[in-house]
Coordinates of C-alpha atoms in Angstrom, one line a residue:
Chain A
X288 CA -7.0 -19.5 3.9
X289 CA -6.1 -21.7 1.1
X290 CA -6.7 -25.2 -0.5
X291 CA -4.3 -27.5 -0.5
X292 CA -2.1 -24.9 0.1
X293 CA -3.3 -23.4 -3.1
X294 CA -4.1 -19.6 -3.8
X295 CA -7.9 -19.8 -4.8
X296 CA -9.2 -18.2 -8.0
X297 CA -12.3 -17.2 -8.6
X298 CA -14.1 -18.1 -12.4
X299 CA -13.2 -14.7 -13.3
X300 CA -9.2 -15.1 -13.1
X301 CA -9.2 -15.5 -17.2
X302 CA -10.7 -12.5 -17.2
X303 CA -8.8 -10.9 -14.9
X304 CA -5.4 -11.8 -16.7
X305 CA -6.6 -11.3 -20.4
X306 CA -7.1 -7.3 -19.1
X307 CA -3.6 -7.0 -17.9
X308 CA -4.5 -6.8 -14.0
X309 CA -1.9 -7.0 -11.5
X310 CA -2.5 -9.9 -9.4
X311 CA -2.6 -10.2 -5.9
X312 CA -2.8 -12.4 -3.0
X313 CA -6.0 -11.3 -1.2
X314 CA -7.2 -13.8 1.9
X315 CA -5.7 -16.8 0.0
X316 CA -7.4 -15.7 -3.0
X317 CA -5.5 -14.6 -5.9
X318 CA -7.3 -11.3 -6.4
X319 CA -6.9 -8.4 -9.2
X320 CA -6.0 -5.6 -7.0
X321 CA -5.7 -3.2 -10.6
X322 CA -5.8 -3.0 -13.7
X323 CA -5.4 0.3 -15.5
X324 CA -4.2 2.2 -12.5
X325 CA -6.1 2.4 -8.9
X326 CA -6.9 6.1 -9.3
X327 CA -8.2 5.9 -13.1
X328 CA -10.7 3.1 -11.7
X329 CA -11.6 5.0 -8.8
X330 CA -12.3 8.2 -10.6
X331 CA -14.3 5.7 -13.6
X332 CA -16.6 4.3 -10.8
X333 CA -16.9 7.9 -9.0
X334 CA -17.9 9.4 -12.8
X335 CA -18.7 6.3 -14.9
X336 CA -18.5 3.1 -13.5
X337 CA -16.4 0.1 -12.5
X338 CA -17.1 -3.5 -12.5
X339 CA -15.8 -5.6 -10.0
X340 CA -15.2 -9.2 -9.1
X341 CA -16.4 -10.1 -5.5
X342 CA -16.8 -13.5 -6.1
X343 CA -14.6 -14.6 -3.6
X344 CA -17.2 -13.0 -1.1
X345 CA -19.5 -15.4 0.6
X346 CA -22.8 -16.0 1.4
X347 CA -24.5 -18.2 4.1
X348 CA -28.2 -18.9 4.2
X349 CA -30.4 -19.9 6.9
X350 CA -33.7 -21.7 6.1
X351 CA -36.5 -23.4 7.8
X352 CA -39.8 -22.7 9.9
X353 CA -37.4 -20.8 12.5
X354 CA -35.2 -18.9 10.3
X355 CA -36.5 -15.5 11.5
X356 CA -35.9 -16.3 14.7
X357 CA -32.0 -17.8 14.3
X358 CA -31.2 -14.7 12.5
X359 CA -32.2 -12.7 15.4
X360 CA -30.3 -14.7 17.5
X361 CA -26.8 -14.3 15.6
X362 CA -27.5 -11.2 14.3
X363 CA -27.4 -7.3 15.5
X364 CA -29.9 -5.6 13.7
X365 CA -33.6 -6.4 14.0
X366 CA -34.7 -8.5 11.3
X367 CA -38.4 -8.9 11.9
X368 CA -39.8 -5.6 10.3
X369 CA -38.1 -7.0 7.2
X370 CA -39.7 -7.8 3.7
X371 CA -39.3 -10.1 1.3
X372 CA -36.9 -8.0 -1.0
X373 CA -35.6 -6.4 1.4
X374 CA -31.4 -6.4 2.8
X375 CA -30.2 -4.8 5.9
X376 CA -26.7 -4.4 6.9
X377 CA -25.3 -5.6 10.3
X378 CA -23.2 -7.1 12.6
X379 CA -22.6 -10.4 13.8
X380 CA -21.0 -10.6 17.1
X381 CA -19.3 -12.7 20.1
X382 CA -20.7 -13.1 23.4
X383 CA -18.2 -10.3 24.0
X384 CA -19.5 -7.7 21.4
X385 CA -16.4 -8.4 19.4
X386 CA -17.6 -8.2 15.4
X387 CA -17.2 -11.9 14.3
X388 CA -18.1 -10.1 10.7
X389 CA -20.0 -7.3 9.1
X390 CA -22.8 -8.7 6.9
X391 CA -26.0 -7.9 4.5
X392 CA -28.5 -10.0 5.6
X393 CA -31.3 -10.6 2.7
X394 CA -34.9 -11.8 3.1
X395 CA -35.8 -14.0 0.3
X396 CA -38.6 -15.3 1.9
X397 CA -40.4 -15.9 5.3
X398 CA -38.1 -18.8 5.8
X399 CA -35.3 -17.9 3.4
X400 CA -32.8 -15.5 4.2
X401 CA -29.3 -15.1 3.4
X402 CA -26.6 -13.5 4.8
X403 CA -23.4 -11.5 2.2
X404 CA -20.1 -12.5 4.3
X405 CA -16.4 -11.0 3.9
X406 CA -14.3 -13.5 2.1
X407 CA -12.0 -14.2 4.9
X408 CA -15.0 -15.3 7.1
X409 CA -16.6 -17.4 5.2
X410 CA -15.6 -20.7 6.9
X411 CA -16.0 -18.8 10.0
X412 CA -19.3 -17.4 10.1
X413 CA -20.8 -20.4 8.7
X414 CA -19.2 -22.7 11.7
X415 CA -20.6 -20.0 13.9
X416 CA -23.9 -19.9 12.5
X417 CA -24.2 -23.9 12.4
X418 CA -23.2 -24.2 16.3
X419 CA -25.3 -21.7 17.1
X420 CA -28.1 -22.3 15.7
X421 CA -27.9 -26.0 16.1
X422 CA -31.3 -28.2 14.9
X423 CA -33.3 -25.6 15.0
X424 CA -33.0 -24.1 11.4
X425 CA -30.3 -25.1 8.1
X426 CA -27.2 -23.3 7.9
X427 CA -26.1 -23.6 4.1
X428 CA -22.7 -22.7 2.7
X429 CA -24.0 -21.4 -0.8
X430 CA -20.1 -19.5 -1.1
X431 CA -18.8 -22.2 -3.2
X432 CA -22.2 -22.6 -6.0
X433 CA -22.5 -18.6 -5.9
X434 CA -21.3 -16.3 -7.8
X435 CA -21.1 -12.3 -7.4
X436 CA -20.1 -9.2 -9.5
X437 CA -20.6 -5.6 -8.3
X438 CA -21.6 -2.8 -10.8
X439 CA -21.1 0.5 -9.5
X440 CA -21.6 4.4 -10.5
X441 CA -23.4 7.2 -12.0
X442 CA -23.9 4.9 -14.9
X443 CA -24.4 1.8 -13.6
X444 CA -28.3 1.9 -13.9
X445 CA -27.6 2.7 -17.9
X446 CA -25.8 -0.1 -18.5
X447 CA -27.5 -2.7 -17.1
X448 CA -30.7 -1.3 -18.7
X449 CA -28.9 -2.9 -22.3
X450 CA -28.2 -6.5 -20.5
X451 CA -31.4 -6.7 -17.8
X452 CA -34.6 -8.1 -18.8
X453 CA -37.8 -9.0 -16.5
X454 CA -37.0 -6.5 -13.8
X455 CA -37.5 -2.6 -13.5
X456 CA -34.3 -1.6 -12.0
X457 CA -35.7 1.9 -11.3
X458 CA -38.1 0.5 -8.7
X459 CA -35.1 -1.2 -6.8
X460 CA -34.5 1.4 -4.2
X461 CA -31.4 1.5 -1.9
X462 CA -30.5 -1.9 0.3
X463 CA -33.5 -3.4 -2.1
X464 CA -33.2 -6.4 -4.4
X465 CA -35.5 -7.7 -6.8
X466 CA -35.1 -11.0 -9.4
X467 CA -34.4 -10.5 -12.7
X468 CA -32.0 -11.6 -16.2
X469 CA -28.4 -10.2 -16.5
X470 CA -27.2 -11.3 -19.8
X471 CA -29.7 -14.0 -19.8
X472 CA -29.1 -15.0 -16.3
X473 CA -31.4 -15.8 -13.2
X474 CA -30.0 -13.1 -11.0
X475 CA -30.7 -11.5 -7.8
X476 CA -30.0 -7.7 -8.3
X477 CA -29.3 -5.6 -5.5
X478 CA -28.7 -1.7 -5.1
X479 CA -26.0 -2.1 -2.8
X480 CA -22.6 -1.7 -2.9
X481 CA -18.8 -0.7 -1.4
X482 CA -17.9 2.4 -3.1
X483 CA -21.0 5.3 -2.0
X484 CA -21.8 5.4 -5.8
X485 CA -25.3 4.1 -7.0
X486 CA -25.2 0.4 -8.2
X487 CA -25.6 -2.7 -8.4
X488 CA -24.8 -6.3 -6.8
X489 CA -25.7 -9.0 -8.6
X490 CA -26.0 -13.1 -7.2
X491 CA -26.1 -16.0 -10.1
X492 CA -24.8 -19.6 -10.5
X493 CA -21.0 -19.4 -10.3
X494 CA -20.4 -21.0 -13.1
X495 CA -22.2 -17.9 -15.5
X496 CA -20.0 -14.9 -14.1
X497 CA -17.8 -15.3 -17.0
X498 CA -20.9 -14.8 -19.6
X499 CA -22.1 -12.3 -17.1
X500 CA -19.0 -9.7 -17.2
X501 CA -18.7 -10.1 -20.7
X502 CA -22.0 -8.7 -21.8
X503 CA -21.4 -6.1 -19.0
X504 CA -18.3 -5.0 -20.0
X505 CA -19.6 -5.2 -24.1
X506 CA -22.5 -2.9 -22.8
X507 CA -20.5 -0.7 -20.9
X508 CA -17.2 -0.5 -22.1
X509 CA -18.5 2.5 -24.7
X510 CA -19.6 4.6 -21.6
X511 CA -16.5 4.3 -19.8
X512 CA -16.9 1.5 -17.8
X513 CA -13.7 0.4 -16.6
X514 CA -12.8 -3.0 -14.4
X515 CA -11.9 -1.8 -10.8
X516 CA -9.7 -3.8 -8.5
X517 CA -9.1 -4.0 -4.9
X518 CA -7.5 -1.0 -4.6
X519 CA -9.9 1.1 -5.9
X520 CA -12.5 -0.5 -3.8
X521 CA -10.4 0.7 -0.9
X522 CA -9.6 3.4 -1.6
X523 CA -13.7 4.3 -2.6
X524 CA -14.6 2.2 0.5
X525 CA -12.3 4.4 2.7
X526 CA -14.0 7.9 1.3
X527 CA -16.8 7.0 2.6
X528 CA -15.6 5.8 6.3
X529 CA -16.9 2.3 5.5
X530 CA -15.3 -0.1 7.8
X531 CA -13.2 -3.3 6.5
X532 CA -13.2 -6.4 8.7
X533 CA -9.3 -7.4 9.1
X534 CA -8.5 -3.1 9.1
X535 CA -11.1 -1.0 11.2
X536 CA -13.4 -3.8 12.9
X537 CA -12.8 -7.3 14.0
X538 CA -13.5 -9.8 17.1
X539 CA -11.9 -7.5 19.6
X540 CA -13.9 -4.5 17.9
X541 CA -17.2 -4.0 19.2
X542 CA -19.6 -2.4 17.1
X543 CA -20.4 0.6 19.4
X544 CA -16.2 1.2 19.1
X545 CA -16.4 1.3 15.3
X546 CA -19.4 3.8 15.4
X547 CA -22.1 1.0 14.2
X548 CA -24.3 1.6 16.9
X549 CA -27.2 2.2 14.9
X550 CA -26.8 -1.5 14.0
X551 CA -27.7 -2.7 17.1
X552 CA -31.4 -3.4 17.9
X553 CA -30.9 -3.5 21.9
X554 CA -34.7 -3.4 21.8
X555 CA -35.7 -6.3 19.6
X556 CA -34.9 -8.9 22.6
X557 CA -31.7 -11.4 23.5
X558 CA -29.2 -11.5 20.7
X559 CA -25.7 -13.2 21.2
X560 CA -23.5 -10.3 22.7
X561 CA -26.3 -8.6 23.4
X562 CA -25.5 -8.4 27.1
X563 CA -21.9 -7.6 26.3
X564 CA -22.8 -4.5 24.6
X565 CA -25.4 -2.9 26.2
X566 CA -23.1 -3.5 29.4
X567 CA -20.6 -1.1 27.3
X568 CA -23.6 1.3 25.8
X569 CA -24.4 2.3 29.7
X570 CA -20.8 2.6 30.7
X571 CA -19.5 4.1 27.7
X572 CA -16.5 2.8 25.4
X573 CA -12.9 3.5 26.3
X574 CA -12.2 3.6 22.3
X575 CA -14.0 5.1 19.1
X576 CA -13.1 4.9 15.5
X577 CA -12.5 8.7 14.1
X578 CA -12.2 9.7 10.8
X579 CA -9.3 12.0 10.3
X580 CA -7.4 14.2 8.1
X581 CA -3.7 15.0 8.2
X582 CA -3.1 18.1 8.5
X583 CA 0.5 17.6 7.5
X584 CA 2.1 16.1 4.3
X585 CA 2.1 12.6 4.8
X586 CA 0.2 9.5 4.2
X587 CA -1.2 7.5 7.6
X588 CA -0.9 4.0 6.8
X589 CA -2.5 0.9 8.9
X590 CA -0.6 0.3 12.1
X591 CA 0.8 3.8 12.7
X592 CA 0.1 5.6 16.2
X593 CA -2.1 8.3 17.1
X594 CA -0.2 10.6 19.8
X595 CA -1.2 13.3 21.9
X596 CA 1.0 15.1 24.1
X597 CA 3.9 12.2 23.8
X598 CA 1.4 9.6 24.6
X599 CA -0.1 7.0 22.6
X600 CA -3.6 7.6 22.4
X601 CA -4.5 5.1 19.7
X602 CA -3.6 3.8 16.4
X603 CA -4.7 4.0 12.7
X604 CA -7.0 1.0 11.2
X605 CA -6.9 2.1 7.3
X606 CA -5.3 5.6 5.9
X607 CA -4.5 6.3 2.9
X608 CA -4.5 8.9 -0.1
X609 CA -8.2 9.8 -1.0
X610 CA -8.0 11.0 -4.6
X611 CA -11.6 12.6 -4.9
X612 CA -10.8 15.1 -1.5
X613 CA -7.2 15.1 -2.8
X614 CA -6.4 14.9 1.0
X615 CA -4.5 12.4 3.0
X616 CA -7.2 10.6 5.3
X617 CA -7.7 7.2 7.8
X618 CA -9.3 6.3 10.1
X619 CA -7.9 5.3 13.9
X620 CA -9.1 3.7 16.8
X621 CA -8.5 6.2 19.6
X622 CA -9.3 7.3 23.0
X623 CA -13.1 8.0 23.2
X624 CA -11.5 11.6 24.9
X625 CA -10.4 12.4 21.9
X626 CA -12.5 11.3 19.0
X627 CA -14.6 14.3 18.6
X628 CA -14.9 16.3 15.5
X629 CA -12.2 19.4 15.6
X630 CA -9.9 17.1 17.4
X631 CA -6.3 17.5 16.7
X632 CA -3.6 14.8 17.2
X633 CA -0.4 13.5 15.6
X634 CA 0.1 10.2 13.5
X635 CA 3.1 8.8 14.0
X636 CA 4.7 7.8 10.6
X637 CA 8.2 6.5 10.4
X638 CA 9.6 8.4 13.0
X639 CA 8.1 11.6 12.3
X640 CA 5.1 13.2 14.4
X641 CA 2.3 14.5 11.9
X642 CA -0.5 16.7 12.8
X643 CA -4.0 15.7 11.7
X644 CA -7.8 16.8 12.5
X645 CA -10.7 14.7 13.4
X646 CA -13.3 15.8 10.7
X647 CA -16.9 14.7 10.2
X648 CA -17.4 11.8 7.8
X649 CA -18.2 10.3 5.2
X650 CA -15.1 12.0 3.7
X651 CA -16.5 12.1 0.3
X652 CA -20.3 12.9 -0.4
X653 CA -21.5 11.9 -3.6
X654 CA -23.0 14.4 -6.3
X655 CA -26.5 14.4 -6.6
Chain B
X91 CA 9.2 4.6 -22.6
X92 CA 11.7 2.5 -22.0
X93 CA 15.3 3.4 -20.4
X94 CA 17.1 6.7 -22.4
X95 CA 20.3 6.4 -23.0
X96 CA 21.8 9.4 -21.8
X97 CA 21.2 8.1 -18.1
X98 CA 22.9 6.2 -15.5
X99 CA 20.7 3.8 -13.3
X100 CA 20.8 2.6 -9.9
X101 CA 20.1 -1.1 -8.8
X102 CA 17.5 0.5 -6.3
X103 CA 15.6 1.8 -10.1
X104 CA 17.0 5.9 -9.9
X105 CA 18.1 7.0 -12.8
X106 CA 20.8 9.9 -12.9
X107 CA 20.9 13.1 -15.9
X108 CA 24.2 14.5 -15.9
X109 CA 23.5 18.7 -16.4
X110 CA 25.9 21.3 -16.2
X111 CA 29.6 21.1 -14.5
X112 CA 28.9 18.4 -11.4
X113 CA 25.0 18.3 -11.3
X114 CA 23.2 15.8 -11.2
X115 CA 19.3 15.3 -11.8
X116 CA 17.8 12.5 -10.2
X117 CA 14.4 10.7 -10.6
X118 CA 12.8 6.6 -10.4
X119 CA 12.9 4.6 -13.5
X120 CA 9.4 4.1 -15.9
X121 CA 9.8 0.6 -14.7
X122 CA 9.9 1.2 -11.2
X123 CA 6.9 4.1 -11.0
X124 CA 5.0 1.7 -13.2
X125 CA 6.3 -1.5 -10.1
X126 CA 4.5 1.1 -7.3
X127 CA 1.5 2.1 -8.8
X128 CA -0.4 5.5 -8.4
X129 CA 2.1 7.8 -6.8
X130 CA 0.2 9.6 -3.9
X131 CA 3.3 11.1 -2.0
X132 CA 6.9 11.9 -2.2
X133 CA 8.9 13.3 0.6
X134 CA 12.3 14.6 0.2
X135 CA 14.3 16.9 1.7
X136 CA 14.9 20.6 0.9
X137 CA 18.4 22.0 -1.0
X138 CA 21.4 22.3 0.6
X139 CA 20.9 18.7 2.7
X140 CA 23.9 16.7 2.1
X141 CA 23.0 12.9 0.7
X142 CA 25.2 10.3 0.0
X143 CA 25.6 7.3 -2.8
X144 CA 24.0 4.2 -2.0
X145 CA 21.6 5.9 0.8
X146 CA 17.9 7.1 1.1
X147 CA 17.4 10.6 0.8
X148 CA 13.6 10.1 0.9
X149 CA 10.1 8.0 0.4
X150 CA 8.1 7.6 -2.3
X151 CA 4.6 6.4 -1.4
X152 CA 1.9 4.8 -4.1
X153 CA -1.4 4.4 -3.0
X154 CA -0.4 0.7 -2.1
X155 CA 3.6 0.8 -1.1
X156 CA 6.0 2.9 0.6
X157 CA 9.3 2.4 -0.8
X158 CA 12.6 4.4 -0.1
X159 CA 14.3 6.6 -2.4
X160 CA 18.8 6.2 -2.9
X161 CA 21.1 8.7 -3.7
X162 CA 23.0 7.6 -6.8
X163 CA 25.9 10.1 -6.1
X164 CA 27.3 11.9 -2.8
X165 CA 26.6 15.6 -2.9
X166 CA 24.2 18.5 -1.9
X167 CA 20.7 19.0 -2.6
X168 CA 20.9 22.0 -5.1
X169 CA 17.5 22.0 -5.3
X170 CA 13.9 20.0 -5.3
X171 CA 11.2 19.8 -7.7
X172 CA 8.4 21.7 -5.8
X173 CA 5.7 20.4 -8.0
X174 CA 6.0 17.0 -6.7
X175 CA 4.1 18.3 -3.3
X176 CA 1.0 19.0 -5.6
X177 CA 1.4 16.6 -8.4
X178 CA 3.1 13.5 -7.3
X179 CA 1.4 11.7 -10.3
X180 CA 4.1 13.7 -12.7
X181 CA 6.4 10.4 -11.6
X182 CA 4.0 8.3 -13.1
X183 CA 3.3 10.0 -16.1
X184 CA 6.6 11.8 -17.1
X185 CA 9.3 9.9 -14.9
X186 CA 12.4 11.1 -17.2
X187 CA 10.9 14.5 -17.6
X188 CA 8.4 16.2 -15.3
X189 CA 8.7 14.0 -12.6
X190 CA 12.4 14.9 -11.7
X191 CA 12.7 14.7 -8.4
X192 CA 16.0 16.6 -7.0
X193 CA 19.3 18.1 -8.3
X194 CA 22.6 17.6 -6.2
X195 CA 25.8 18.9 -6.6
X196 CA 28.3 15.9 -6.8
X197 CA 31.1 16.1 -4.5
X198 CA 32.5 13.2 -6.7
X199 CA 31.9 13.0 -10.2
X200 CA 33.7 10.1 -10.4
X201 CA 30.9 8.2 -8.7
X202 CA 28.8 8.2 -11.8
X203 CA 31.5 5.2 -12.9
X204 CA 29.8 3.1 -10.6
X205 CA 26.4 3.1 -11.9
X206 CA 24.9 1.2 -15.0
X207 CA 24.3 2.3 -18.5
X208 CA 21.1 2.0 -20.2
X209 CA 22.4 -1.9 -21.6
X210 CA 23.2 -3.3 -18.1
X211 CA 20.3 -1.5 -16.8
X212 CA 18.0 -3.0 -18.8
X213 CA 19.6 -6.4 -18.4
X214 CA 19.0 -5.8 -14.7
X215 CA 15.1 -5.1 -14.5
X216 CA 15.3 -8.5 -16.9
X217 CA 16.9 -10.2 -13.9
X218 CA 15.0 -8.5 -11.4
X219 CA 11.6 -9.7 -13.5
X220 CA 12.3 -13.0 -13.6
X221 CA 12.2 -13.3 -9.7

């Protein structure tokens, strides 16, 4: 997606070219994808930390008396035991089960809550959520005023101690957010994240995530925080089996294919797919998304095939070298028969048949 | 660290280290490991395989990019730099040096005529920069 045929940049490009970052086209967006290296920022965020630019993320609130009961409608998970404070992440889906996106829905309020959208969706999900939801609550598009930066790691709590007033960023638990000041700013802070590291998300006016890096990076930079690109998030995203919309999930994904299951509230009443999916619960899906290692020297990359005995039993979503296991792993959509942990199959790559092992994920578990 | 002059360069970014008699040590350029990133994986073939000029012997895979490696020279493998299977990163962080990747035995030393020296090289990657 682009304007005007233009690549899109978020407020942070200045920052983004001052540090030397190799630039990228990312959704229409022109994205860092690094900046010192991909595995030095990986290893700062899996040791340190690593601030990273997600402002080309989206977000999409609903609002009004009926909000509660819209979300439910569009939504997977159940929304209704929710507090104000509180994010859950889910799926929204087609009347198919296909996975339109994966989301973090947050309650702000009784009749406030917002959803955290994959850039490449924005303009998607929000048409979606408009038709579907019609008159009977407000759709708002709050991508373009919105601003978002990600702090993650071991260290992540320490710095933002030096730049956070008016919020006690201890008592934010996991898929929490509270309100508070980051370098002065109104901010919602969040402890979620895309890497399995502990950390932070933080929402603000777009126009303050320049001022809003700065003093992170000032109050970090001394403890080895480094900025982290793309890369790096994939690669940390991929340790941990975390799907990516456009790799491992998408509309002709359904949740229960890419393991989400547990993100489905069958019982919380109708839902849009709802049907779809429990239609596929009860008679099983043909596919599953495994997490695999090779076995082999070689790198699986996205597209290659997943063979068994000569045939083609699936393919690989994402794969890639993980630099914390120091293994080659992915992750493929295969035959259901043949997604169970011990599992061994062959990835096709360039030609060459290479074995690999169905393991149990996450790949990487983080150090307590 | 530049481009030494004791080397001959490929357009495709190897660099080639004249040794003893007709061998030949062969790596990638500090420009081109630094072009592909964190180098995860190289795969190249074991001594005694026959390559030949202008051809890829191999791939070198960053965590991003998969590119193909080219044989400056026509010859046999004489032998591989095993620690590349372990320690891919050497590329990146000693391309001239640690991060050799293969020796072959040049059936035609003549063939090291055709590649650049360290001035037309350099003039190349300027070329190659500007798009």
């Amino acid at each position: 997606m682009t304007t005007n045929g233009n690549p899109r940049r978020t407020p942070l490009y200045p920052i983004h070219v001052k540090l030397g970052a190799r630039i990228i086209d990312f959704h229409g967006w022109e994205m860092p994808v690094q900046y010192s290296g991909i595995r030095e920022e990986h290893f700062a965020v899996r040791e340190k930390a690593g601030i990273f630019d997600v402002c080309h993320m989206g977000t999409v609130g609903i609002k009004g008396k009926n909000a509660l009961k819209m979300v439910q409608k569009v939504y997977t998970g159940d929304a209704s035991p929710m507090r104000e404070g509180d994010i859950h992440y889910g799926l929204l889906c087609n009347e198919n089960g296909g996975i339109i996106d994966d989301v973090t829905l947050f309650k702000v309020s009784e009749e406030n809550y917002f959803f955290c959208v994959n850039a490449s969706n924005v303009s998607k999900d929000y048409d979606w959520i408009k038709n579907v939801i019609g008159n009977d609550a407000e759709a708002i598009n709050e991508s373009e005023t919105g601003g978002i930066i990600a702090l993650q790691g071991p260290l992540a709590d320490d710095i933002l101690s030096g730049v956070s007033e008016g919020v006690d960023l201890k008592s934010i638990k996991t898929f929490k957010f509270d309100y508070g000041r980051v370098a002065g700013v109104n901010a919602i802070i969040s402890r979620t994240g895309y890497t399995g590291e502990r950390g932070f998300e933080f929402f603000f006016e777009r126009e303050k995530a320049l001022l809003i890096w700065e003093e992170i990076f000032k109050a970090g930079v001394g403890m080895g925080l480094k900025p982290a690109g793309l890369g790096a998030r994939d690669t940390l995203r991929l340790e941990m089996k975390y799907t990516l919309y456009g790799n491992d999930i998408g509309d002709s994904v359904s949740p229960i294919e890419a393991c989400l299951e547990r993100y489905i509230s069958f019982d919380k009443g109708d839902f849009i797919g709802r049907d779809a999916l429990l239609k596929e619960k009860e008679s099983g899906s043909k596919r599953r998304l495994a997490g695999f290692r090779m076995i082999d020297l070689g790198i699986p990359r996205q597209g290659f095939e997943i063979m068994i005995d000569g045939m083609v039993i699936g393919y690989v979503t994402s794969g890639g070298h993980s630099f914390s296991t120091e293994n080659n792993i992915g992750m493929a959509l295969v035959d259901t028969r043949h997604s169970v942990v011990g599992t061994q199959f062959f990835v096709s790559v360039r030609g060459k048949e290479l074995k690999a092992e169905v393991v149990e994920t996450p790949f990487y578990k983080r150090k307590k | 660290m530049g481009f030494p002059d004791e080397l001959k360069y490929t357009k495709e970014h190897e660099w080639a280290r004249v040794m003893n008699g007709n061998e030949v040590r062969i790596g990638i350029t500090d420009y081109a490991q630094k072009e592909l990133g964190d180098i995860v994986f190289i795969d190249i073939p074991s001594a005694g395989t026959e390559v030949e000029q202008g051809n890829a012997f191999g791939v070198i895979e960053s965590v991003k990019a998969v590119s193909d490696l080219y044989s400056p020279v026509t010859g046999k493998i004489s032998s591989v730099n095993e620690k590349l299977q372990d320690a891919p990163e050497l590329v990146n962080n000693d391309p001239y040096g640690e991060g050799w990747m293969l020796s072959v035995e040049m059936s035609d030393s003549s063939q090291l005529n055709s590649l650049m020296d360290t001035a037309a090289y350099t003039a190349y990657v300027e070329e190659v920069k500007k798009g």
